[in-house]
mmCIF file of C-alpha atoms and ligand atoms in Angstrom:
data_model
loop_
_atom_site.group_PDB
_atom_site.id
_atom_site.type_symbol
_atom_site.label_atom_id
_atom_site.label_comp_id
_atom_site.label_asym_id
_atom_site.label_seq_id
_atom_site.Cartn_x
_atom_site.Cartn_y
_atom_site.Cartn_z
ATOM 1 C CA UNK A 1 17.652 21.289 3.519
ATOM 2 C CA UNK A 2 16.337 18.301 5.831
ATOM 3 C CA UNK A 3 14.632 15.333 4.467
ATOM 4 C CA UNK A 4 14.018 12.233 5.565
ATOM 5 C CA UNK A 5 15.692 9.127 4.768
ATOM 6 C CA UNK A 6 14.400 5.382 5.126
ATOM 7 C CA UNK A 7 17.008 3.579 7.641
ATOM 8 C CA UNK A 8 15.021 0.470 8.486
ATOM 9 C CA UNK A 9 12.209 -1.941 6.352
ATOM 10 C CA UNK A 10 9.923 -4.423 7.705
ATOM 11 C CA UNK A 11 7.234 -6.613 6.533
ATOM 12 C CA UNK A 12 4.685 -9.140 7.684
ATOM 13 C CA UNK A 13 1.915 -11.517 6.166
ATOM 14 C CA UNK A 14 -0.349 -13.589 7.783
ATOM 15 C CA UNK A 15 0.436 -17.271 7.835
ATOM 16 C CA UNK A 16 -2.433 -18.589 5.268
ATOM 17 C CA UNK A 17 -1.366 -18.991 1.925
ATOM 18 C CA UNK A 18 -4.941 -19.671 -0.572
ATOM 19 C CA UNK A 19 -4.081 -20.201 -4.082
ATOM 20 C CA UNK A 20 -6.542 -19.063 -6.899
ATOM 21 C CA UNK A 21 -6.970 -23.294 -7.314
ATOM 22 C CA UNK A 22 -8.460 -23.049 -3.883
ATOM 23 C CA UNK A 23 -10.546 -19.902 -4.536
ATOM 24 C CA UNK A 24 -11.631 -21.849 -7.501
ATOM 25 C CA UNK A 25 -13.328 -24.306 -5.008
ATOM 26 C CA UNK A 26 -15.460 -22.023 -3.316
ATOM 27 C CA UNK A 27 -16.513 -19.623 -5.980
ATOM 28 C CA UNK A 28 -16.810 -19.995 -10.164
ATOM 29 C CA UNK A 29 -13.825 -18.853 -10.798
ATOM 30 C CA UNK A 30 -10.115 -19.915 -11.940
ATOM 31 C CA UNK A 31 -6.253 -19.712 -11.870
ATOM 32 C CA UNK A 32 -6.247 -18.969 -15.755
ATOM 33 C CA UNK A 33 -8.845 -15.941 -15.500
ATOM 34 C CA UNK A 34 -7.361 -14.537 -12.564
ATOM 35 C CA UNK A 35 -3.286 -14.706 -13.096
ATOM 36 C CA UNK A 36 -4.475 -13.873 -17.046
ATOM 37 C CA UNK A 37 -6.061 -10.628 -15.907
ATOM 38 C CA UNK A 38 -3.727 -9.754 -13.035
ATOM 39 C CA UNK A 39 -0.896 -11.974 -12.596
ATOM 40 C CA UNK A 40 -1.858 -12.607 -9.052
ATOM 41 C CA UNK A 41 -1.418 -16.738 -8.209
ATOM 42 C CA UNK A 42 -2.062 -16.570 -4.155
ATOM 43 C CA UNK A 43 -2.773 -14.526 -1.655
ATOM 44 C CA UNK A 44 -2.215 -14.473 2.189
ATOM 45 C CA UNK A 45 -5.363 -14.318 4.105
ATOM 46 C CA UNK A 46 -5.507 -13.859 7.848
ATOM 47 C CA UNK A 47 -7.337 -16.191 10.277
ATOM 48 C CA UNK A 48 -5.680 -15.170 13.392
ATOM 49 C CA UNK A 49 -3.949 -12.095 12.979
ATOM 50 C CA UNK A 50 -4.924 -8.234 13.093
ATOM 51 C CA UNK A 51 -3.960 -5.692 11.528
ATOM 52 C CA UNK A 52 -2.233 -4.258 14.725
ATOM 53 C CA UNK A 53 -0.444 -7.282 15.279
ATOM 54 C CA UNK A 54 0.940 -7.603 11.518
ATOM 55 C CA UNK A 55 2.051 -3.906 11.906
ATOM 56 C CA UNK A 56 3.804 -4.490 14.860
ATOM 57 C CA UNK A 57 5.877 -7.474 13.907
ATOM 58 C CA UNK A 58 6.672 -5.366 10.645
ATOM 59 C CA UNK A 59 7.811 -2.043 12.808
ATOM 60 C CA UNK A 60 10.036 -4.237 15.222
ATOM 61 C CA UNK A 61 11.882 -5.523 11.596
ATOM 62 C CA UNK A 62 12.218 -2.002 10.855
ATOM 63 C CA UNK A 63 13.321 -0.314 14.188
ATOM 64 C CA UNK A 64 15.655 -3.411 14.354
ATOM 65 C CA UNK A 65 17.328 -2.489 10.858
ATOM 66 C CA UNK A 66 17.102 1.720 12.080
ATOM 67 C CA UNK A 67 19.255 0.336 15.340
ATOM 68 C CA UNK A 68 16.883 2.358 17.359
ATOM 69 C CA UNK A 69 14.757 1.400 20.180
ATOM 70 C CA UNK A 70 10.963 1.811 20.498
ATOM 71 C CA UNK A 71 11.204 4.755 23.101
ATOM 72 C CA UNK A 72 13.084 6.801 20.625
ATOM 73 C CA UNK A 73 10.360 7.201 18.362
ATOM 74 C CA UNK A 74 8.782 10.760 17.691
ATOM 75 C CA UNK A 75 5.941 9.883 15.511
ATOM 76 C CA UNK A 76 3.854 6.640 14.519
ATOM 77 C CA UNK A 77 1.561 7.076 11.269
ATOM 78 C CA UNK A 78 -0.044 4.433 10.008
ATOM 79 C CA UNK A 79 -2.260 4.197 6.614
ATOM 80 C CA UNK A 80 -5.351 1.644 6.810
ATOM 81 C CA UNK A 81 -9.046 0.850 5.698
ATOM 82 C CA UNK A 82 -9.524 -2.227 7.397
ATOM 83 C CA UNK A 83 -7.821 -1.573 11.143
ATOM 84 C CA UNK A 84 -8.859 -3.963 14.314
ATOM 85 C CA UNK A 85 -11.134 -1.451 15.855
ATOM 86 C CA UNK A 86 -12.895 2.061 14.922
ATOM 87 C CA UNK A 87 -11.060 3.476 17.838
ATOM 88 C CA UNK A 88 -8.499 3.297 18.865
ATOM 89 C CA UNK A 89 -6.593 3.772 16.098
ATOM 90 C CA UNK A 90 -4.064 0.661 14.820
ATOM 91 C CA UNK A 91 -1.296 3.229 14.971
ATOM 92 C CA UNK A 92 -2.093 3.846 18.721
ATOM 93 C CA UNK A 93 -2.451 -0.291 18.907
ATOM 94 C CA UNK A 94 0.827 -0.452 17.481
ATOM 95 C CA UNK A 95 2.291 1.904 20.146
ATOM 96 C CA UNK A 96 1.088 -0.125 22.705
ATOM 97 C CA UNK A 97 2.108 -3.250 21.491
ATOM 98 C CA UNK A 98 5.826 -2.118 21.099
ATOM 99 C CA UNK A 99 6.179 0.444 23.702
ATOM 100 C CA UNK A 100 6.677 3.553 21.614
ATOM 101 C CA UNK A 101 5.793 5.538 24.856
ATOM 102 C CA UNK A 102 7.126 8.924 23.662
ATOM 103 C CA UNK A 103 5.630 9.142 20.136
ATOM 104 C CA UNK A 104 2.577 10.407 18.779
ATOM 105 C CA UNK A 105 0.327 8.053 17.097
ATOM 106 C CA UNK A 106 -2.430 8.299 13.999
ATOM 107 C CA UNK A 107 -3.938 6.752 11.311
ATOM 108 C CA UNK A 108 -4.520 7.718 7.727
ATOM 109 C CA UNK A 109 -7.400 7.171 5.296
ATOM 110 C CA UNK A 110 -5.784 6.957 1.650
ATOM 111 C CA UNK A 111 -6.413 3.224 1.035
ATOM 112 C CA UNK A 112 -4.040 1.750 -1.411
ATOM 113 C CA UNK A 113 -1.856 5.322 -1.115
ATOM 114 C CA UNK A 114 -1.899 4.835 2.676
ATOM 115 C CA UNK A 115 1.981 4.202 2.923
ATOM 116 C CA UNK A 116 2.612 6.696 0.713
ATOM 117 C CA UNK A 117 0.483 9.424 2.539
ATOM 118 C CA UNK A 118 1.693 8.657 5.958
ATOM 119 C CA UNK A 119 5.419 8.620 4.110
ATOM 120 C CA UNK A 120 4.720 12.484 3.136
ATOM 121 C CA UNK A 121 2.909 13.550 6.113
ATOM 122 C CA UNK A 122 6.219 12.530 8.477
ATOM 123 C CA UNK A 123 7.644 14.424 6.211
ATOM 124 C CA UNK A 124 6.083 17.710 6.334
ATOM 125 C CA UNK A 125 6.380 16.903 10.633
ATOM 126 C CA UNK A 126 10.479 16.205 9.932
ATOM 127 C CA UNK A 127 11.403 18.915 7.491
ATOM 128 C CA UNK A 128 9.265 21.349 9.445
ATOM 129 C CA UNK A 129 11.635 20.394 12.606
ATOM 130 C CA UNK A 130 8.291 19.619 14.658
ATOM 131 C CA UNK A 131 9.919 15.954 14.837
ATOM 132 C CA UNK A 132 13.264 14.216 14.460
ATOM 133 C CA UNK A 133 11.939 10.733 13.249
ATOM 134 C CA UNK A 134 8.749 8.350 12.696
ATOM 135 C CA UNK A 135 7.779 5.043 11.992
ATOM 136 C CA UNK A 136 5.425 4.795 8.827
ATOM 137 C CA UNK A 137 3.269 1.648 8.505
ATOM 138 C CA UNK A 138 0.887 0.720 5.733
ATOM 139 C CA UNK A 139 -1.154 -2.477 7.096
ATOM 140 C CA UNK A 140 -4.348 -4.276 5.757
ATOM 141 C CA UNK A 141 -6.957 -6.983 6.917
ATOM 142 C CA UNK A 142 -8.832 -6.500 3.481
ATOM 143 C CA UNK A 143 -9.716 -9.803 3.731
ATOM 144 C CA UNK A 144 -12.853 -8.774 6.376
ATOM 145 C CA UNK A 145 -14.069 -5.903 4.213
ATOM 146 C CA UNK A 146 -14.524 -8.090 0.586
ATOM 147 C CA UNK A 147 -17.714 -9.589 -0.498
ATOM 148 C CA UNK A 148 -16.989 -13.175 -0.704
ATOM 149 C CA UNK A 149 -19.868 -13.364 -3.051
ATOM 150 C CA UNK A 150 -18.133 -10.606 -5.531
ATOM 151 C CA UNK A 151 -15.613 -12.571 -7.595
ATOM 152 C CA UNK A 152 -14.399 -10.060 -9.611
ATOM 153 C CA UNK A 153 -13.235 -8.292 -6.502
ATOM 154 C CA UNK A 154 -12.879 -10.329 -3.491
ATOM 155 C CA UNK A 155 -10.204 -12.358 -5.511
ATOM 156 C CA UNK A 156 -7.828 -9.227 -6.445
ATOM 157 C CA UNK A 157 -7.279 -8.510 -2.347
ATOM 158 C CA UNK A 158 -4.901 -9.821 0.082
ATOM 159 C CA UNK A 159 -4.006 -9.235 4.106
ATOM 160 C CA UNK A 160 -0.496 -7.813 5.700
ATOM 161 C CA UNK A 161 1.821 -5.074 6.791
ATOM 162 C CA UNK A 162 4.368 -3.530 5.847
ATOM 163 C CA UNK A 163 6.245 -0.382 7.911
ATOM 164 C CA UNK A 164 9.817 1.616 7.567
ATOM 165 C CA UNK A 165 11.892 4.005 9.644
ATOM 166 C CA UNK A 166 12.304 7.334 8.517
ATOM 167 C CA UNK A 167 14.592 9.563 9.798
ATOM 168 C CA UNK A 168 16.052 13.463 9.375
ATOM 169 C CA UNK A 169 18.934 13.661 7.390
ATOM 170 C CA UNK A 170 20.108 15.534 4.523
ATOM 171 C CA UNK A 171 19.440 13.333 1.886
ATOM 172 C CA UNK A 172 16.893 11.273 0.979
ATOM 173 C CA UNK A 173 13.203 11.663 -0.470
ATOM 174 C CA UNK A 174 14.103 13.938 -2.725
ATOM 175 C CA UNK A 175 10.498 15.420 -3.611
ATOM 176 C CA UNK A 176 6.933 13.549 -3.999
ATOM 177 C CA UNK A 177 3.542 14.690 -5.469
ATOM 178 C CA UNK A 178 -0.138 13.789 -3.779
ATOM 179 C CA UNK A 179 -3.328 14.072 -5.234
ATOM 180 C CA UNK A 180 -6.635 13.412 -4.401
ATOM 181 C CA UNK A 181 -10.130 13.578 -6.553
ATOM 182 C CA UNK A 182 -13.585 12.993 -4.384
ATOM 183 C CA UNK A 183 -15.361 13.593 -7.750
ATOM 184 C CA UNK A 184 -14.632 9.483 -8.299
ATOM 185 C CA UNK A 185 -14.197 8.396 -5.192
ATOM 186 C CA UNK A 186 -17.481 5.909 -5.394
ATOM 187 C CA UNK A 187 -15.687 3.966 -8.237
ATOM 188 C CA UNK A 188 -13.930 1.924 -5.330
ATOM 189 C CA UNK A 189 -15.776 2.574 -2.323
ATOM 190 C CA UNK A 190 -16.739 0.304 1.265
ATOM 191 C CA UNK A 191 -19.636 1.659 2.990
ATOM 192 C CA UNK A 192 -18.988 1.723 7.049
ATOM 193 C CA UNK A 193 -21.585 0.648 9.465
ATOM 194 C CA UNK A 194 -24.893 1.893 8.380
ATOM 195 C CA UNK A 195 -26.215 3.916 11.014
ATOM 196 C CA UNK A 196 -29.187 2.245 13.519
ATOM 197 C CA UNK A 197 -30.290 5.244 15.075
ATOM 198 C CA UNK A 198 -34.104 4.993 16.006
ATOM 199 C CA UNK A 199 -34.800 7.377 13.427
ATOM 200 C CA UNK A 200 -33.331 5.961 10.503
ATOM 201 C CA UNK A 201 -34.221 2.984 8.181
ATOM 202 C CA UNK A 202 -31.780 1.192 6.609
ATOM 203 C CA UNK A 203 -32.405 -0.371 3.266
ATOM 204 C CA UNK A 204 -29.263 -1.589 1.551
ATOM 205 C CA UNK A 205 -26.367 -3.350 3.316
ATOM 206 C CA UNK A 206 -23.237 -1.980 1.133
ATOM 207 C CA UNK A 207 -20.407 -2.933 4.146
ATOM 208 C CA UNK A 208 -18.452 -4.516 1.474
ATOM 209 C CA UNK A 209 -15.923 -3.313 -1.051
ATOM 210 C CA UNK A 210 -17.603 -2.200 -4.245
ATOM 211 C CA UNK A 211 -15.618 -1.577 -7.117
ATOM 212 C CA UNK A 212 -15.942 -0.913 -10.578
ATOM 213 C CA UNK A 213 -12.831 -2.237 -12.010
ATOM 214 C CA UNK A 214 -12.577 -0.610 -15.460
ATOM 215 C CA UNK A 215 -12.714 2.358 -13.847
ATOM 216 C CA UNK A 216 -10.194 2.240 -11.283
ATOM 217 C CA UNK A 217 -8.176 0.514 -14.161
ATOM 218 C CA UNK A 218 -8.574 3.326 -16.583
ATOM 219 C CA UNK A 219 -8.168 5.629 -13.757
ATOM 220 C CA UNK A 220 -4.511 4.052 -12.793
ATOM 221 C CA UNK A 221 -2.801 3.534 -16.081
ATOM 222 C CA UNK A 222 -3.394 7.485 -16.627
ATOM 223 C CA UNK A 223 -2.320 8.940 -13.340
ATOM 224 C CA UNK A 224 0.330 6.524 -12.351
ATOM 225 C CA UNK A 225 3.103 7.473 -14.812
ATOM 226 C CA UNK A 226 1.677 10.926 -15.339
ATOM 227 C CA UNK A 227 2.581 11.834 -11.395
ATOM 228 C CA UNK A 228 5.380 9.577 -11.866
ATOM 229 C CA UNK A 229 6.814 11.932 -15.155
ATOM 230 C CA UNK A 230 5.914 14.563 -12.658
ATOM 231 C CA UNK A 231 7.707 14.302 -9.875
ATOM 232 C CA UNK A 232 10.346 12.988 -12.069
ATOM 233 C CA UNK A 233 10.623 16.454 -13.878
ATOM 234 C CA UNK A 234 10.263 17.982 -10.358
ATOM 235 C CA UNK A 235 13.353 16.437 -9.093
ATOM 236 C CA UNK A 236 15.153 16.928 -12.070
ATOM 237 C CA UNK A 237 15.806 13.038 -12.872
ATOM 238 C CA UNK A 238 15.418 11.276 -16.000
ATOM 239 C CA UNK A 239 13.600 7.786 -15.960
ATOM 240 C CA UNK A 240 16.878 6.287 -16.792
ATOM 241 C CA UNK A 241 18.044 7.741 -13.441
ATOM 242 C CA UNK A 242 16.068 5.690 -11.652
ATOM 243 C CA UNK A 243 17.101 1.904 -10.471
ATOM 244 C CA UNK A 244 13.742 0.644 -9.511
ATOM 245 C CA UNK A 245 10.019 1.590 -9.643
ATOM 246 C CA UNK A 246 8.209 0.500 -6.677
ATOM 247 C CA UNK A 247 4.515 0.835 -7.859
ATOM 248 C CA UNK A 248 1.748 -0.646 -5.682
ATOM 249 C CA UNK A 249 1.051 -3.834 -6.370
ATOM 250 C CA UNK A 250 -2.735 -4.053 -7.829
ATOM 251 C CA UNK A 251 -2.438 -5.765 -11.552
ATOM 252 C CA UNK A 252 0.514 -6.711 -13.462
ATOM 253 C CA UNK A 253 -1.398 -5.628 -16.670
ATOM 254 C CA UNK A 254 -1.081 -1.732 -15.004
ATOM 255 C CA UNK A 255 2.035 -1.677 -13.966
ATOM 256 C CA UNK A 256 3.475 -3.401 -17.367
ATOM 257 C CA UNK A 257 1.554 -0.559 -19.106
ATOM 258 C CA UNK A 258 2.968 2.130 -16.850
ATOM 259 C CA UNK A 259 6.957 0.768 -17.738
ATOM 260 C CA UNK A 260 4.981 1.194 -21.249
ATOM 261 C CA UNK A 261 3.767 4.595 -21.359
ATOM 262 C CA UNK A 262 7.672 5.691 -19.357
ATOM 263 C CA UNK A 263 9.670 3.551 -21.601
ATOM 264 C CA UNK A 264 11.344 2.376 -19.196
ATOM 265 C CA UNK A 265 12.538 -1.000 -18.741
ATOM 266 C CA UNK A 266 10.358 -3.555 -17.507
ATOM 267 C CA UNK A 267 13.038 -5.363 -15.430
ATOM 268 C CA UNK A 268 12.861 -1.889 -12.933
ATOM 269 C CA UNK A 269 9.864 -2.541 -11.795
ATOM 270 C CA UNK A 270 9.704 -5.269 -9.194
ATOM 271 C CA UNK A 271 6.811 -7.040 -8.097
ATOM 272 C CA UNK A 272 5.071 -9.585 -5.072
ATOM 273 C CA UNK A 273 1.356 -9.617 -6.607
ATOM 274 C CA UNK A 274 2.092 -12.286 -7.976
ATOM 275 C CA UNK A 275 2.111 -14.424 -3.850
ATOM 276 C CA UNK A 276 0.548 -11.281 -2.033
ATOM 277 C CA UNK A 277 -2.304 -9.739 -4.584
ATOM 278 C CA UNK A 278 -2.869 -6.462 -3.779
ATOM 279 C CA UNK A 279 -2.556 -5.933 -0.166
ATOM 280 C CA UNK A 280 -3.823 -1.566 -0.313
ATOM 281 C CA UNK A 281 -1.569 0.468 1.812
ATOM 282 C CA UNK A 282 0.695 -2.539 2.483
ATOM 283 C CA UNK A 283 1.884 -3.098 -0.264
ATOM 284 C CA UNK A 284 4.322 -0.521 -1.594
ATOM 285 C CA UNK A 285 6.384 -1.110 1.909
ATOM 286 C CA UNK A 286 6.085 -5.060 1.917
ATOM 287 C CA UNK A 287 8.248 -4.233 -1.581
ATOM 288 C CA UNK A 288 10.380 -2.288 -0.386
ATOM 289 C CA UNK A 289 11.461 -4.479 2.723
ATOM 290 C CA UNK A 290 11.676 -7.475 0.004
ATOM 291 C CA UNK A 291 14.238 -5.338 -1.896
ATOM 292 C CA UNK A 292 15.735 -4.309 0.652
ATOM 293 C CA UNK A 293 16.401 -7.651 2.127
ATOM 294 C CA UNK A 294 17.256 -9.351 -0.726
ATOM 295 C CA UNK A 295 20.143 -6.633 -1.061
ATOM 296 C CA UNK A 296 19.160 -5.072 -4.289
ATOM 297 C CA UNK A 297 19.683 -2.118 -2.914
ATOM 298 C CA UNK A 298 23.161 -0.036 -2.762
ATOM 299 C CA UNK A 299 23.451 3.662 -0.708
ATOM 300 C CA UNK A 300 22.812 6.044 -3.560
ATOM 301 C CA UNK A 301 20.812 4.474 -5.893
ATOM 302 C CA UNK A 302 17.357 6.310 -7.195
ATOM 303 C CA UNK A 303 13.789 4.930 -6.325
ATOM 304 C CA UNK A 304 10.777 5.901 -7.234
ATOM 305 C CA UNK A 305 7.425 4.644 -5.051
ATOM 306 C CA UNK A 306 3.855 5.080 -5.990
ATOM 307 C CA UNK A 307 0.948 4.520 -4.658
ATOM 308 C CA UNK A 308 -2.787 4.798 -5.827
ATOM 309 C CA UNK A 309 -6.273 4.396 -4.992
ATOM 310 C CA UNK A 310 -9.487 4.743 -3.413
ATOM 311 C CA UNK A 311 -10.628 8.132 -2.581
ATOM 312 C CA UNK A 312 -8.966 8.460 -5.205
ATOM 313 C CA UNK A 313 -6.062 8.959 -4.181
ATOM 314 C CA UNK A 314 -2.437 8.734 -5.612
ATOM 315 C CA UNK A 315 0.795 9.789 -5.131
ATOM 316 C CA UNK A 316 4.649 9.441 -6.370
ATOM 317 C CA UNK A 317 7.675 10.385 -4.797
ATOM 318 C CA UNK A 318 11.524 9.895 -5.605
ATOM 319 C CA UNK A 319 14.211 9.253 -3.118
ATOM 320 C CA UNK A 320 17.600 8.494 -2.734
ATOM 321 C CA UNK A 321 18.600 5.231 -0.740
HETATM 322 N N1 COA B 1 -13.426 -15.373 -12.354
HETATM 323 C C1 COA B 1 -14.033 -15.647 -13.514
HETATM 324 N N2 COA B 1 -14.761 -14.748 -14.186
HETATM 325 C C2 COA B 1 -14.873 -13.520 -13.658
HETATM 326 C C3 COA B 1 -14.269 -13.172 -12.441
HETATM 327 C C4 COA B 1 -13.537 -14.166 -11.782
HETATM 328 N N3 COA B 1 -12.906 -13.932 -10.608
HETATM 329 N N4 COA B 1 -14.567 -11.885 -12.164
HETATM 330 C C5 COA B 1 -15.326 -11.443 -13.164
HETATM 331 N N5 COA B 1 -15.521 -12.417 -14.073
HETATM 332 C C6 COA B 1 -16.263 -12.342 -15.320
HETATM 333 C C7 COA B 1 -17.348 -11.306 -15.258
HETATM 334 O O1 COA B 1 -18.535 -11.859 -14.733
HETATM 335 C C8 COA B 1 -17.474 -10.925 -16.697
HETATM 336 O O2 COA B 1 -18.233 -11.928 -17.358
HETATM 337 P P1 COA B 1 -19.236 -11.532 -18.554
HETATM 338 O O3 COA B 1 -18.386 -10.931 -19.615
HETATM 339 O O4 COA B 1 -19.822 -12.856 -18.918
HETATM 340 O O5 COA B 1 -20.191 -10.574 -17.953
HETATM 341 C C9 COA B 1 -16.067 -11.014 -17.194
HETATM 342 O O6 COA B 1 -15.369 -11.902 -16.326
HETATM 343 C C10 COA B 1 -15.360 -9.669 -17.151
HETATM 344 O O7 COA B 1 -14.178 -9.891 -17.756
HETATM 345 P P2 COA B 1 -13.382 -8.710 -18.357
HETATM 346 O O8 COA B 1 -14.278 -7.639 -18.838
HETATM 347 O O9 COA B 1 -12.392 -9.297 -19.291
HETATM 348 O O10 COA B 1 -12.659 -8.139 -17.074
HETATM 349 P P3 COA B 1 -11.518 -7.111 -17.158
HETATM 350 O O11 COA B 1 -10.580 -7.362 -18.241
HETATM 351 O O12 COA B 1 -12.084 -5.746 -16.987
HETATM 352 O O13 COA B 1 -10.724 -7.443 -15.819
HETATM 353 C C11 COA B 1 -10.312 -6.671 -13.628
HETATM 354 C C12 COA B 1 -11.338 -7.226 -14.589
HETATM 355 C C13 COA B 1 -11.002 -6.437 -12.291
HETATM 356 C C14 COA B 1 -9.209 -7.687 -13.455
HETATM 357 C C15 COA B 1 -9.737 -5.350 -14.204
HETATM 358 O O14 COA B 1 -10.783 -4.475 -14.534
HETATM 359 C C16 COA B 1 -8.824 -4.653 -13.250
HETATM 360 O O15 COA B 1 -7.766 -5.157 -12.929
HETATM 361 N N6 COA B 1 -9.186 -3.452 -12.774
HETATM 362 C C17 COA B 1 -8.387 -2.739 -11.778
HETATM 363 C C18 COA B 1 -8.816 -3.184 -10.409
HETATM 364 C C19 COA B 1 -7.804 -2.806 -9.366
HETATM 365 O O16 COA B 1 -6.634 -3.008 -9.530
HETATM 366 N N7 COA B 1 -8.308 -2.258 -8.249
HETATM 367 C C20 COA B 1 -7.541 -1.868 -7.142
HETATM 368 C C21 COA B 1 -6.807 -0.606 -7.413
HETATM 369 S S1 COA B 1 -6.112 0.033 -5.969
#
């Protein structure tokens, strides 16, 4: 049966590199509290850069790798809170900025499960036959949606892209699993622009992200590796199977207790929080395209990528490289 199979990686981060020493300057906070809690050390911020713009350097890395040429592409879907503009899209912004002039372009709303939601919706277009190929971006300008004011959020967040190629074939993703549950969406929620209509009176400015992080912590270390046994069982693969776990990157602390609760060894779970923080829909593909460039990966081997967040959202998927 057709599937789709990743044949190109890309990343990009802004240029900006702010330690939690200099964080420490402009707020009451510190390296030890933060990197204790999360293992995040820095962070790339943008000061120039958009979110289109990010994307787009991160897509021409992957088309590059895919050996295919912009015009080629069928499909463009791209998972973001915090694009350049309520419309148009980023994923239309990215077609324009690298001439994709005979796909189809959207955006997706799953915040930190963006990537992994645009990753299964090309899917359902490329299995279905309805298109032959599609360029999958998850790309983030947090940075202009945090309260600056709200340490024990602001300082978990960080800005860039990351994208991949996806193409049919006859191997590949092997099977995935997507959930979604409204019920808590408010425990990690940004309000958009409050409406000004002459009729209505607006009391409270809530433009910022609001989270309550026990929540979204509790809320992670159950449904991470219980999607992750899931699709596991689905698929027919033992943890052992797999050669990495590419989890999104939001706290060390989860993702040590998810290798915890698989028993699986911590070593297969690779991580950038640690110079990227969490970076929403970006950053399950900016790990990828690091593995992938630094050649850990060989045709064959087993992945597993998950993604979770607000909405909430979550979702797991295995796939052969
Ligand atoms: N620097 C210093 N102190 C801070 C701080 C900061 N940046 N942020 C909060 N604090 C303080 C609080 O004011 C509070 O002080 P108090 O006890 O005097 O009231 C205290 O630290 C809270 O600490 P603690 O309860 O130990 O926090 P925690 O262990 O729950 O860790 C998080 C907080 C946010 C790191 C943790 O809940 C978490 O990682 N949650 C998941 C968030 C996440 O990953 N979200 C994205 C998912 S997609």
């Amino acid at each position: 049966m057709t599937t789709i199979r990743i044949v190109g990686t890309g990343s990009c981060l802004p240029k900006q590199v702010v330690t939690n020493d200099d964080l420490a300057k402009i707020m009451d906070t510190s390296d030890e509290w933060i990197s204790s809690r999360t293992g995040i050390r820095e962070r790339h911020l943008v000061i120039n850069e958009t979110t289109a713009e990010m994307s787009a350097e991160a897509a021409e890395q992957a088309l590059l790798e895919a050996g295919m040429k912009a015009e080629e592409l069928d499909l463009i879907i791209l998972g973001t809170v915090s694009g350049d503009h309520v419309t148009p899209s980023t994923a239309c912004e990215v077609q324009s900025k690298i001439g994709a002039v005979n796909a189809v372009a959207f955006d997706i709303n799953a915040a930190c499960s963006g990537f992994m939601f645009a990753m299964n919706t090309a899917y359902a277009y490329i299995q279905s036959g309805i298109y032959q190929n599609a360029l999958i971006i998850g790309a983030e300008t947090l940075s202009k949606i945090m309260d600056w004011t709200d340490r024990s959020t602001c300082v978990l967040f960080g800005d860039g892209a990351g994208a991949a190629v996806v193409k049919a074939d006859e191997t590949g993703l092997i099977r995935f699993v997507q959930n979604s549950d409204g019920a808590k969406g408010m425990v990690l929620a940004c309000q958009n622009r409050l409406n000004n209509n002459p009729l209505v009176e607006n009391s409270k400015d809530l433009h910022y992200v609001d989270m309550d992080g026990q929540e979204v912590y509790k809320f992670a270390v159950s449904t991470v590796p219980a999607s992750i046994n899931q699709v596991l069982e689905e698929a027919g693969l033992a943890v052992s199977d797999i050669k990495y776990f590419l989890l999104h990157q939001a706290n060390m602390r989860i993702i040590q207790s998810v290798a915890k609760r698989l028993k699986a060894d911590p070593d297969k779970f690779p991580t950038t929080l640690e110079h990227y923080a969490n970076t929403s829909a970006a950053s399950v593909p900016i790990l990828l395209d690091e593995v992938n460039k630094k050649g850990m990966l060989q045709k064959g081997d087993k992945l597993v990528l998950a993604g979770f967040g607000g909405g909430l959202t979550w979702s797991a998927a295995v796939l052969e490289w």
